[in-house]
PDB file of C-alpha atoms in Angstrom:
ATOM      1  CA  VAL M   1       0.027  -0.095  -0.026  1.00  0.00           C
ATOM      2  CA  ALA M   2       1.405   3.413  -1.137  1.00  0.00           C
ATOM      3  CA  PHE M   3       0.558   6.657  -2.504  1.00  0.00           C
ATOM      4  CA  HIS M   4       1.798  10.057  -3.656  1.00  0.00           C
ATOM      5  CA  ALA M   5      -0.499  12.904  -4.640  1.00  0.00           C
ATOM      6  CA  LYS M   6       0.335  16.561  -5.483  1.00  0.00           C
ATOM      7  CA  LEU M   7      -2.177  19.683  -5.523  1.00  0.00           C
ATOM      8  CA  LYS M   8      -3.438  20.244  -9.100  1.00  0.00           C
ATOM      9  CA  ASN M   9      -4.044  23.892  -8.255  1.00  0.00           C
ATOM     10  CA  THR M  10      -2.908  26.580  -6.001  1.00  0.00           C
ATOM     11  CA  ILE M  11      -4.969  26.773  -2.938  1.00  0.00           C
ATOM     12  CA  LYS M  12      -6.136  30.322  -2.007  1.00  0.00           C
ATOM     13  CA  ASP M  13      -8.084  31.406   0.980  1.00  0.00           C
ATOM     14  CA  TYR M  14      -8.512  28.113   2.508  1.00  0.00           C
ATOM     15  CA  LYS M  15     -10.633  28.089   5.623  1.00  0.00           C
ATOM     16  CA  SER M  16     -10.384  26.607   9.177  1.00  0.00           C
ATOM     17  CA  ASP M  17     -10.801  22.862   9.019  1.00  0.00           C
ATOM     18  CA  ASP M  18     -10.995  22.601   5.355  1.00  0.00           C
ATOM     19  CA  LYS M  19      -9.620  19.090   4.248  1.00  0.00           C
ATOM     20  CA  ILE M  20      -6.914  19.246   1.582  1.00  0.00           C
ATOM     21  CA  ALA M  21      -7.573  17.388  -1.520  1.00  0.00           C
ATOM     22  CA  PHE M  22      -4.295  16.411  -3.549  1.00  0.00           C
ATOM     23  CA  GLY M  23      -5.939  15.840  -7.003  1.00  0.00           C
ATOM     24  CA  ASN M  24      -3.022  14.837  -8.979  1.00  0.00           C
ATOM     25  CA  VAL M  25      -2.450  11.418  -7.996  1.00  0.00           C
ATOM     26  CA  VAL M  26       0.914   9.861  -9.277  1.00  0.00           C
ATOM     27  CA  LEU M  27       0.853   6.573  -7.257  1.00  0.00           C
ATOM     28  CA  ASN M  28      -2.099   4.891  -5.450  1.00  0.00           C
ATOM     29  CA  GLU M  29      -1.202   1.241  -4.816  1.00  0.00           C
ATOM     30  CA  GLY M  30      -4.196  -0.530  -2.967  1.00  0.00           C
ATOM     31  CA  ASN M  31      -6.492   2.408  -3.843  1.00  0.00           C
ATOM     32  CA  GLY M  32      -6.453   3.887  -0.266  1.00  0.00           C
ATOM     33  CA  TYR M  33      -6.255   7.604  -1.290  1.00  0.00           C
ATOM     34  CA  ASN M  34      -9.243   9.326  -2.493  1.00  0.00           C
ATOM     35  CA  ASN M  35      -8.201  12.425  -4.719  1.00  0.00           C
ATOM     36  CA  GLU M  36     -11.750  14.131  -4.523  1.00  0.00           C
ATOM     37  CA  SER M  37     -12.256  14.129  -0.778  1.00  0.00           C
ATOM     38  CA  GLY M  38      -8.632  13.952   0.240  1.00  0.00           C
ATOM     39  CA  VAL M  39      -8.939  11.066   2.618  1.00  0.00           C
ATOM     40  CA  PHE M  40      -6.967   7.923   2.971  1.00  0.00           C
ATOM     41  CA  THR M  41      -8.797   4.909   3.990  1.00  0.00           C
ATOM     42  CA  ALA M  42      -6.594   2.041   5.043  1.00  0.00           C
ATOM     43  CA  PRO M  43      -7.134  -0.919   3.078  1.00  0.00           C
ATOM     44  CA  SER M  44      -5.515  -3.298   5.876  1.00  0.00           C
ATOM     45  CA  ASP M  45      -4.414  -3.217   9.398  1.00  0.00           C
ATOM     46  CA  GLY M  46      -0.983  -1.970   9.835  1.00  0.00           C
ATOM     47  CA  ILE M  47       1.615   0.731  10.527  1.00  0.00           C
ATOM     48  CA  TYR M  48       1.475   3.499   7.896  1.00  0.00           C
ATOM     49  CA  VAL M  49       3.989   6.470   7.539  1.00  0.00           C
ATOM     50  CA  PHE M  50       2.791   9.793   6.125  1.00  0.00           C
ATOM     51  CA  ASP M  51       4.760  12.899   4.770  1.00  0.00           C
ATOM     52  CA  TRP M  52       3.841  16.057   3.412  1.00  0.00           C
ATOM     53  CA  THR M  53       5.463  19.296   2.042  1.00  0.00           C
ATOM     54  CA  ILE M  54       3.653  22.459   1.516  1.00  0.00           C
ATOM     55  CA  LEU M  55       5.116  25.780  -0.199  1.00  0.00           C
ATOM     56  CA  THR M  56       3.551  29.154   0.440  1.00  0.00           C
ATOM     57  CA  TYR M  57       3.941  32.441  -1.356  1.00  0.00           C
ATOM     58  CA  PRO M  58       5.670  35.370   0.452  1.00  0.00           C
ATOM     59  CA  GLY M  59       3.667  36.842   2.927  1.00  0.00           C
ATOM     60  CA  LYS M  60       1.256  33.851   3.364  1.00  0.00           C
ATOM     61  CA  ILE M  61       1.050  31.081   5.672  1.00  0.00           C
ATOM     62  CA  PHE M  62      -0.288  27.383   5.855  1.00  0.00           C
ATOM     63  CA  HIS M  63      -0.898  25.537   9.061  1.00  0.00           C
ATOM     64  CA  LEU M  64      -2.024  21.882   8.978  1.00  0.00           C
ATOM     65  CA  ASP M  65      -3.415  19.173  11.131  1.00  0.00           C
ATOM     66  CA  PHE M  66      -2.671  15.595  10.086  1.00  0.00           C
ATOM     67  CA  MET M  67      -6.029  13.940  11.275  1.00  0.00           C
ATOM     68  CA  VAL M  68      -6.724  10.307  11.941  1.00  0.00           C
ATOM     69  CA  ASN M  69     -10.324   9.435  12.629  1.00  0.00           C
ATOM     70  CA  ASN M  70     -11.247  12.952  13.525  1.00  0.00           C
ATOM     71  CA  LYS M  71      -8.264  13.233  15.974  1.00  0.00           C
ATOM     72  CA  ILE M  72      -5.097  15.267  15.437  1.00  0.00           C
ATOM     73  CA  ALA M  73      -2.131  12.971  15.008  1.00  0.00           C
ATOM     74  CA  ALA M  74       0.450  15.939  13.977  1.00  0.00           C
ATOM     75  CA  ILE M  75       0.617  19.549  13.475  1.00  0.00           C
ATOM     76  CA  THR M  76       2.542  21.538  10.885  1.00  0.00           C
ATOM     77  CA  HIS M  77       3.276  25.094  11.111  1.00  0.00           C
ATOM     78  CA  ASN M  78       5.192  27.171   8.614  1.00  0.00           C
ATOM     79  CA  THR M  79       7.056  30.681   9.538  1.00  0.00           C
ATOM     80  CA  LEU M  80       5.594  33.830   7.592  1.00  0.00           C
ATOM     81  CA  SER M  81       8.346  35.396   5.535  1.00  0.00           C
ATOM     82  CA  ARG M  82       7.594  38.480   3.681  1.00  0.00           C
ATOM     83  CA  SER M  83      10.547  38.163   1.121  1.00  0.00           C
ATOM     84  CA  SER M  84      10.868  34.747   0.160  1.00  0.00           C
ATOM     85  CA  HIS M  85       8.783  31.458  -0.430  1.00  0.00           C
ATOM     86  CA  THR M  86       8.581  29.271   2.683  1.00  0.00           C
ATOM     87  CA  SER M  87       8.093  25.570   2.851  1.00  0.00           C
ATOM     88  CA  VAL M  88       7.336  23.129   5.533  1.00  0.00           C
ATOM     89  CA  SER M  89       7.606  19.549   5.682  1.00  0.00           C
ATOM     90  CA  SER M  90       6.672  16.831   8.388  1.00  0.00           C
ATOM     91  CA  SER M  91       5.972  13.133   8.927  1.00  0.00           C
ATOM     92  CA  VAL M  92       4.040  10.812  10.970  1.00  0.00           C
ATOM     93  CA  VAL M  93       3.786   7.289  11.855  1.00  0.00           C
ATOM     94  CA  VAL M  94       0.387   5.733  12.875  1.00  0.00           C
ATOM     95  CA  LYS M  95      -1.220   2.317  13.494  1.00  0.00           C
ATOM     96  CA  LEU M  96      -4.177   1.980  11.640  1.00  0.00           C
ATOM     97  CA  GLN M  97      -6.857  -0.647  11.421  1.00  0.00           C
ATOM     98  CA  LYS M  98      -8.694  -1.435   8.245  1.00  0.00           C
ATOM     99  CA  GLY M  99     -11.233   1.148   7.263  1.00  0.00           C
ATOM    100  CA  ASP M 100      -9.310   3.995   9.386  1.00  0.00           C
ATOM    101  CA  GLN M 101      -9.331   7.282   7.812  1.00  0.00           C
ATOM    102  CA  ALA M 102      -6.342   9.795   7.798  1.00  0.00           C
ATOM    103  CA  TRP M 103      -6.117  13.305   6.012  1.00  0.00           C
ATOM    104  CA  LEU M 104      -4.704  16.738   6.149  1.00  0.00           C
ATOM    105  CA  GLU M 105      -6.791  19.771   6.839  1.00  0.00           C
ATOM    106  CA  SER M 106      -5.962  23.467   7.536  1.00  0.00           C
ATOM    107  CA  HIS M 107      -5.560  24.133  11.198  1.00  0.00           C
ATOM    108  CA  LYS M 108      -8.199  25.465  13.144  1.00  0.00           C
ATOM    109  CA  SER M 109      -8.794  29.164  13.627  1.00  0.00           C
ATOM    110  CA  TYR M 110      -6.459  29.851  10.593  1.00  0.00           C
ATOM    111  CA  VAL M 111      -7.964  31.415   7.494  1.00  0.00           C
ATOM    112  CA  GLY M 112      -6.783  32.745   4.284  1.00  0.00           C
ATOM    113  CA  GLN M 113      -4.099  30.290   3.669  1.00  0.00           C
ATOM    114  CA  TYR M 114      -2.141  29.885   0.494  1.00  0.00           C
ATOM    115  CA  ALA M 115      -0.099  26.789  -0.885  1.00  0.00           C
ATOM    116  CA  PHE M 116       1.429  26.234  -4.377  1.00  0.00           C
ATOM    117  CA  GLY M 117       0.070  23.316  -6.480  1.00  0.00           C
ATOM    118  CA  ALA M 118       3.075  21.726  -7.908  1.00  0.00           C
ATOM    119  CA  TRP M 119       5.290  21.807  -4.971  1.00  0.00           C
ATOM    120  CA  THR M 120       2.649  20.593  -2.237  1.00  0.00           C
ATOM    121  CA  TYR M 121       2.180  16.970  -1.885  1.00  0.00           C
ATOM    122  CA  LEU M 122       1.116  14.119   0.520  1.00  0.00           C
ATOM    123  CA  SER M 123       2.407  10.733   0.517  1.00  0.00           C
ATOM    124  CA  GLY M 124       1.975   7.653   2.334  1.00  0.00           C
ATOM    125  CA  PHE M 125       2.916   3.677   2.733  1.00  0.00           C
ATOM    126  CA  LYS M 126       2.417   0.926   4.782  1.00  0.00           C
ATOM    127  CA  LEU M 127       5.524  -0.491   6.351  1.00  0.00           C
TER     128      LEU M 127
END
């Protein structure tokens, strides 16, 4: 089980708690990732690794929560830079049961978030 997906388009003005759908799926072995909803559904029990990178525009932000079954498993925060693009990468290792769901969403109480399409991605695989 493994997937890799990138944003199709730049995200502008995302609201708090919006799920991020990575529409350009490069790999989806096991068909666990849904590019329309942005949700990964574990096709089998196991330990899974997820990693992501978000690139923002100068003067913009993007703060993320990695969610597993509606609970925060990891938080990513990028630093605001007025003069250059900033990126943030992170990863998490979680134990999932068949049917458990995981996704990235914009962090609570942050609005107006911005991410570049081609340089923003989410990947995951089962160990």
